Amino acid sequence: MKLVTAIVRPDKLNEIRNALESYGVQGLTVSQANGYGRQRGHTEVYRGAEYTVDLLPKARLEILVSNEWVDDIVDVIVATANTGRAGDGKVWVTTVDEVVRVRTGERAEAAI
Ligand SMILES: Nc1ncnc2c1ncn2[C@@H]1O[C@H](COP(=O)(O)OP(=O)(O)OP(=O)(O)O)[C@@H](O)[C@H]1O
Ligand SMILES: [Mg+2]
């Protein structure tokens, strides 16, 4: 099992969610994040304003997936999140040891 974490533009979130739902993703976590990348936030534009602070608002997506789907899920996110401009975001994948569905006690792939 893998955890896909994606930091993306907040205004891309709905489009990415819809693409993931179309792909068959059944659950995900979204949270607000602030961060910076190589430009340290200085040359990025968000909602028409050039930010002069070095922390920019981003959306953080977390999706648990089975190993066989992880490459496709990353592709869907990258294809949807990409605008070609600095600040499009970053996606990374980590290995997950265990997942439990609280209601049923199911574990591992059955719990995703
Ligand atoms: N090395 C990193 N570790 C953790 N989070 C990061 C890292 N780099 C970027 N992020 C997060 O991703 C967000 C978007 O990063 P961003 O797209 O600006 O990356 P970048 O490497 O500067 O690429 P680009 O040159 O396309 O802007 C940042 O605001 C930050 O929240
Ligand atoms: Mg950047």
PDB file of C-alpha atoms and ligand atoms in Angstrom:
ATOM      1  CA  MET A   1       0.000   0.000   0.000  1.00  0.00           C
ATOM      2  CA  LYS A   2       1.087   3.530  -0.740  1.00  0.00           C
ATOM      3  CA  LEU A   3       0.225   7.006   0.434  1.00  0.00           C
ATOM      4  CA  VAL A   4       0.155   9.577  -2.358  1.00  0.00           C
ATOM      5  CA  THR A   5       0.632  13.103  -1.036  1.00  0.00           C
ATOM      6  CA  ALA A   6       0.088  15.987  -3.430  1.00  0.00           C
ATOM      7  CA  ILE A   7       0.598  19.694  -2.810  1.00  0.00           C
ATOM      8  CA  VAL A   8      -1.363  21.531  -5.488  1.00  0.00           C
ATOM      9  CA  ARG A   9      -2.889  24.888  -6.353  1.00  0.00           C
ATOM     10  CA  PRO A  10      -6.082  25.373  -4.287  1.00  0.00           C
ATOM     11  CA  ASP A  11      -7.994  26.481  -7.383  1.00  0.00           C
ATOM     12  CA  LYS A  12      -7.182  23.136  -9.047  1.00  0.00           C
ATOM     13  CA  LEU A  13      -8.576  21.080  -6.203  1.00  0.00           C
ATOM     14  CA  ASN A  14     -12.086  20.436  -7.544  1.00  0.00           C
ATOM     15  CA  GLU A  15     -10.820  19.470 -10.981  1.00  0.00           C
ATOM     16  CA  ILE A  16      -8.336  17.048  -9.429  1.00  0.00           C
ATOM     17  CA  ARG A  17     -10.986  15.587  -7.126  1.00  0.00           C
ATOM     18  CA  ASN A  18     -13.335  15.027 -10.044  1.00  0.00           C
ATOM     19  CA  ALA A  19     -10.609  13.350 -12.082  1.00  0.00           C
ATOM     20  CA  LEU A  20      -9.731  11.072  -9.173  1.00  0.00           C
ATOM     21  CA  GLU A  21     -13.391  10.186  -8.582  1.00  0.00           C
ATOM     22  CA  SER A  22     -13.784   9.382 -12.267  1.00  0.00           C
ATOM     23  CA  TYR A  23     -10.773   7.148 -11.956  1.00  0.00           C
ATOM     24  CA  GLY A  24     -12.396   5.269  -9.069  1.00  0.00           C
ATOM     25  CA  VAL A  25     -10.739   6.730  -5.989  1.00  0.00           C
ATOM     26  CA  GLN A  26     -13.152   6.149  -3.091  1.00  0.00           C
ATOM     27  CA  GLY A  27     -11.647   8.300  -0.398  1.00  0.00           C
ATOM     28  CA  LEU A  28      -9.168  11.074   0.136  1.00  0.00           C
ATOM     29  CA  THR A  29      -8.123  13.701   2.642  1.00  0.00           C
ATOM     30  CA  VAL A  30      -7.829  17.392   1.832  1.00  0.00           C
ATOM     31  CA  SER A  31      -6.233  20.031   4.015  1.00  0.00           C
ATOM     32  CA  GLN A  32      -5.029  23.573   3.655  1.00  0.00           C
ATOM     33  CA  ALA A  33      -1.296  24.021   3.517  1.00  0.00           C
ATOM     34  CA  ASN A  34       1.198  26.816   3.133  1.00  0.00           C
ATOM     35  CA  GLY A  35       4.569  26.361   1.594  1.00  0.00           C
ATOM     36  CA  TYR A  36       7.192  27.371  -0.876  1.00  0.00           C
ATOM     37  CA  GLY A  37       9.336  25.742  -3.499  1.00  0.00           C
ATOM     38  CA  ARG A  38      12.353  26.800  -5.470  1.00  0.00           C
ATOM     39  CA  GLN A  39      11.146  30.350  -6.037  1.00  0.00           C
ATOM     40  CA  ARG A  40      10.605  30.714  -2.287  1.00  0.00           C
ATOM     41  CA  GLY A  41       7.136  31.996  -3.135  1.00  0.00           C
ATOM     42  CA  HIS A  42       8.344  35.291  -4.528  1.00  0.00           C
ATOM     43  CA  THR A  43       7.611  35.010  -8.217  1.00  0.00           C
ATOM     44  CA  GLU A  44       4.352  33.105  -8.039  1.00  0.00           C
ATOM     45  CA  VAL A  45       0.987  34.650  -8.764  1.00  0.00           C
ATOM     46  CA  TYR A  46      -2.099  33.484  -6.870  1.00  0.00           C
ATOM     47  CA  ARG A  47      -5.550  34.764  -7.835  1.00  0.00           C
ATOM     48  CA  GLY A  48      -4.092  37.663  -9.790  1.00  0.00           C
ATOM     49  CA  ALA A  49      -1.883  38.955  -7.000  1.00  0.00           C
ATOM     50  CA  GLU A  50       1.832  38.438  -6.898  1.00  0.00           C
ATOM     51  CA  TYR A  51       2.630  37.236  -3.421  1.00  0.00           C
ATOM     52  CA  THR A  52       5.529  38.919  -1.713  1.00  0.00           C
ATOM     53  CA  VAL A  53       5.421  36.641   1.296  1.00  0.00           C
ATOM     54  CA  ASP A  54       7.326  33.394   1.028  1.00  0.00           C
ATOM     55  CA  LEU A  55       4.524  31.054   2.119  1.00  0.00           C
ATOM     56  CA  LEU A  56       1.822  30.498  -0.474  1.00  0.00           C
ATOM     57  CA  PRO A  57      -1.565  28.851   0.067  1.00  0.00           C
ATOM     58  CA  LYS A  58      -1.697  25.322  -1.307  1.00  0.00           C
ATOM     59  CA  ALA A  59      -4.031  22.348  -1.004  1.00  0.00           C
ATOM     60  CA  ARG A  60      -2.710  19.083   0.357  1.00  0.00           C
ATOM     61  CA  LEU A  61      -4.254  15.855  -0.894  1.00  0.00           C
ATOM     62  CA  GLU A  62      -3.637  12.486   0.716  1.00  0.00           C
ATOM     63  CA  ILE A  63      -4.818   9.281  -0.931  1.00  0.00           C
ATOM     64  CA  LEU A  64      -4.241   5.711   0.200  1.00  0.00           C
ATOM     65  CA  VAL A  65      -3.923   3.375  -2.771  1.00  0.00           C
ATOM     66  CA  SER A  66      -2.907  -0.161  -3.539  1.00  0.00           C
ATOM     67  CA  ASN A  67       0.487  -0.664  -5.176  1.00  0.00           C
ATOM     68  CA  GLU A  68      -1.021  -1.566  -8.521  1.00  0.00           C
ATOM     69  CA  TRP A  69      -2.857   1.774  -8.877  1.00  0.00           C
ATOM     70  CA  VAL A  70      -0.251   4.172  -7.579  1.00  0.00           C
ATOM     71  CA  ASP A  71       1.373   5.083 -10.891  1.00  0.00           C
ATOM     72  CA  ASP A  72      -1.979   5.800 -12.522  1.00  0.00           C
ATOM     73  CA  ILE A  73      -3.147   7.922  -9.591  1.00  0.00           C
ATOM     74  CA  VAL A  74       0.023  10.008  -9.716  1.00  0.00           C
ATOM     75  CA  ASP A  75      -0.436  10.454 -13.477  1.00  0.00           C
ATOM     76  CA  VAL A  76      -4.036  11.631 -13.021  1.00  0.00           C
ATOM     77  CA  ILE A  77      -2.995  14.192 -10.405  1.00  0.00           C
ATOM     78  CA  VAL A  78      -0.033  15.511 -12.386  1.00  0.00           C
ATOM     79  CA  ALA A  79      -2.012  15.764 -15.628  1.00  0.00           C
ATOM     80  CA  THR A  80      -4.818  17.678 -13.911  1.00  0.00           C
ATOM     81  CA  ALA A  81      -2.690  19.899 -11.654  1.00  0.00           C
ATOM     82  CA  ASN A  82      -0.308  21.064 -14.373  1.00  0.00           C
ATOM     83  CA  THR A  83      -0.627  24.608 -15.704  1.00  0.00           C
ATOM     84  CA  GLY A  84       2.981  24.898 -16.825  1.00  0.00           C
ATOM     85  CA  ARG A  85       3.675  27.756 -14.425  1.00  0.00           C
ATOM     86  CA  ALA A  86       5.916  27.854 -11.375  1.00  0.00           C
ATOM     87  CA  GLY A  87       4.083  26.702  -8.277  1.00  0.00           C
ATOM     88  CA  ASP A  88       2.064  23.893  -9.838  1.00  0.00           C
ATOM     89  CA  GLY A  89       3.026  21.699  -6.923  1.00  0.00           C
ATOM     90  CA  LYS A  90       4.684  18.470  -5.949  1.00  0.00           C
ATOM     91  CA  VAL A  91       3.566  14.869  -5.575  1.00  0.00           C
ATOM     92  CA  TRP A  92       5.320  12.183  -3.586  1.00  0.00           C
ATOM     93  CA  VAL A  93       4.665   8.553  -2.695  1.00  0.00           C
ATOM     94  CA  THR A  94       5.432   6.766   0.561  1.00  0.00           C
ATOM     95  CA  THR A  95       5.015   3.151   1.584  1.00  0.00           C
ATOM     96  CA  VAL A  96       2.315   2.407   4.156  1.00  0.00           C
ATOM     97  CA  ASP A  97       2.651  -0.507   6.592  1.00  0.00           C
ATOM     98  CA  GLU A  98      -0.951  -0.837   7.694  1.00  0.00           C
ATOM     99  CA  VAL A  99      -4.428   0.588   7.154  1.00  0.00           C
ATOM    100  CA  VAL A 100      -7.459  -0.197   9.338  1.00  0.00           C
ATOM    101  CA  ARG A 101     -11.111   0.594   8.572  1.00  0.00           C
ATOM    102  CA  VAL A 102     -12.332   1.555  12.010  1.00  0.00           C
ATOM    103  CA  ARG A 103     -15.963   0.450  11.618  1.00  0.00           C
ATOM    104  CA  THR A 104     -15.224  -3.090  10.507  1.00  0.00           C
ATOM    105  CA  GLY A 105     -11.705  -3.730  11.721  1.00  0.00           C
ATOM    106  CA  GLU A 106     -10.689  -4.705   8.181  1.00  0.00           C
ATOM    107  CA  ARG A 107      -7.021  -4.283   7.491  1.00  0.00           C
ATOM    108  CA  ALA A 108      -4.639  -3.639   4.643  1.00  0.00           C
ATOM    109  CA  GLU A 109      -5.992  -3.533   1.060  1.00  0.00           C
ATOM    110  CA  ALA A 110      -9.516  -4.396   2.244  1.00  0.00           C
ATOM    111  CA  ALA A 111      -9.499  -1.284   4.404  1.00  0.00           C
ATOM    112  CA  ILE A 112      -8.557   1.214   1.668  1.00  0.00           C
TER     113      ILE A 112
HETATM  114  N1  LIG B   1      11.109  20.004  -1.177  1.00  0.00           N
HETATM  115  C1  LIG B   1       9.856  20.156  -0.755  1.00  0.00           C
HETATM  116  N2  LIG B   1       9.437  19.527   0.355  1.00  0.00           N
HETATM  117  C2  LIG B   1       8.169  19.682   0.810  1.00  0.00           C
HETATM  118  N3  LIG B   1       7.253  20.410   0.196  1.00  0.00           N
HETATM  119  C3  LIG B   1       7.612  21.046  -0.928  1.00  0.00           C
HETATM  120  C4  LIG B   1       8.924  20.947  -1.462  1.00  0.00           C
HETATM  121  N4  LIG B   1       8.970  21.677  -2.596  1.00  0.00           N
HETATM  122  C5  LIG B   1       7.746  22.186  -2.758  1.00  0.00           C
HETATM  123  N5  LIG B   1       6.924  21.823  -1.756  1.00  0.00           N
HETATM  124  C6  LIG B   1       5.540  22.187  -1.566  1.00  0.00           C
HETATM  125  O1  LIG B   1       4.921  22.234  -2.838  1.00  0.00           O
HETATM  126  C7  LIG B   1       4.395  23.531  -3.083  1.00  0.00           C
HETATM  127  C8  LIG B   1       4.554  23.846  -4.548  1.00  0.00           C
HETATM  128  O2  LIG B   1       5.912  23.746  -4.894  1.00  0.00           O
HETATM  129  P1  LIG B   1       6.384  24.271  -6.304  1.00  0.00           P
HETATM  130  O3  LIG B   1       5.441  23.794  -7.333  1.00  0.00           O
HETATM  131  O4  LIG B   1       6.639  25.741  -6.228  1.00  0.00           O
HETATM  132  O5  LIG B   1       7.781  23.454  -6.432  1.00  0.00           O
HETATM  133  P2  LIG B   1       9.056  23.886  -7.256  1.00  0.00           P
HETATM  134  O6  LIG B   1      10.070  22.828  -7.035  1.00  0.00           O
HETATM  135  O7  LIG B   1       9.410  25.304  -6.914  1.00  0.00           O
HETATM  136  O8  LIG B   1       8.573  23.783  -8.780  1.00  0.00           O
HETATM  137  P3  LIG B   1       8.311  25.005  -9.807  1.00  0.00           P
HETATM  138  O9  LIG B   1       9.670  25.449 -10.267  1.00  0.00           O
HETATM  139  O10 LIG B   1       7.481  24.408 -10.890  1.00  0.00           O
HETATM  140  O11 LIG B   1       7.586  26.097  -9.055  1.00  0.00           O
HETATM  141  C9  LIG B   1       5.162  24.452  -2.147  1.00  0.00           C
HETATM  142  O12 LIG B   1       4.420  25.619  -1.833  1.00  0.00           O
HETATM  143  C10 LIG B   1       5.353  23.559  -0.945  1.00  0.00           C
HETATM  144  O13 LIG B   1       4.172  23.549  -0.165  1.00  0.00           O
HETATM  145 MG    MG B   2       8.047  26.863  -7.225  1.00  0.00          MG
END
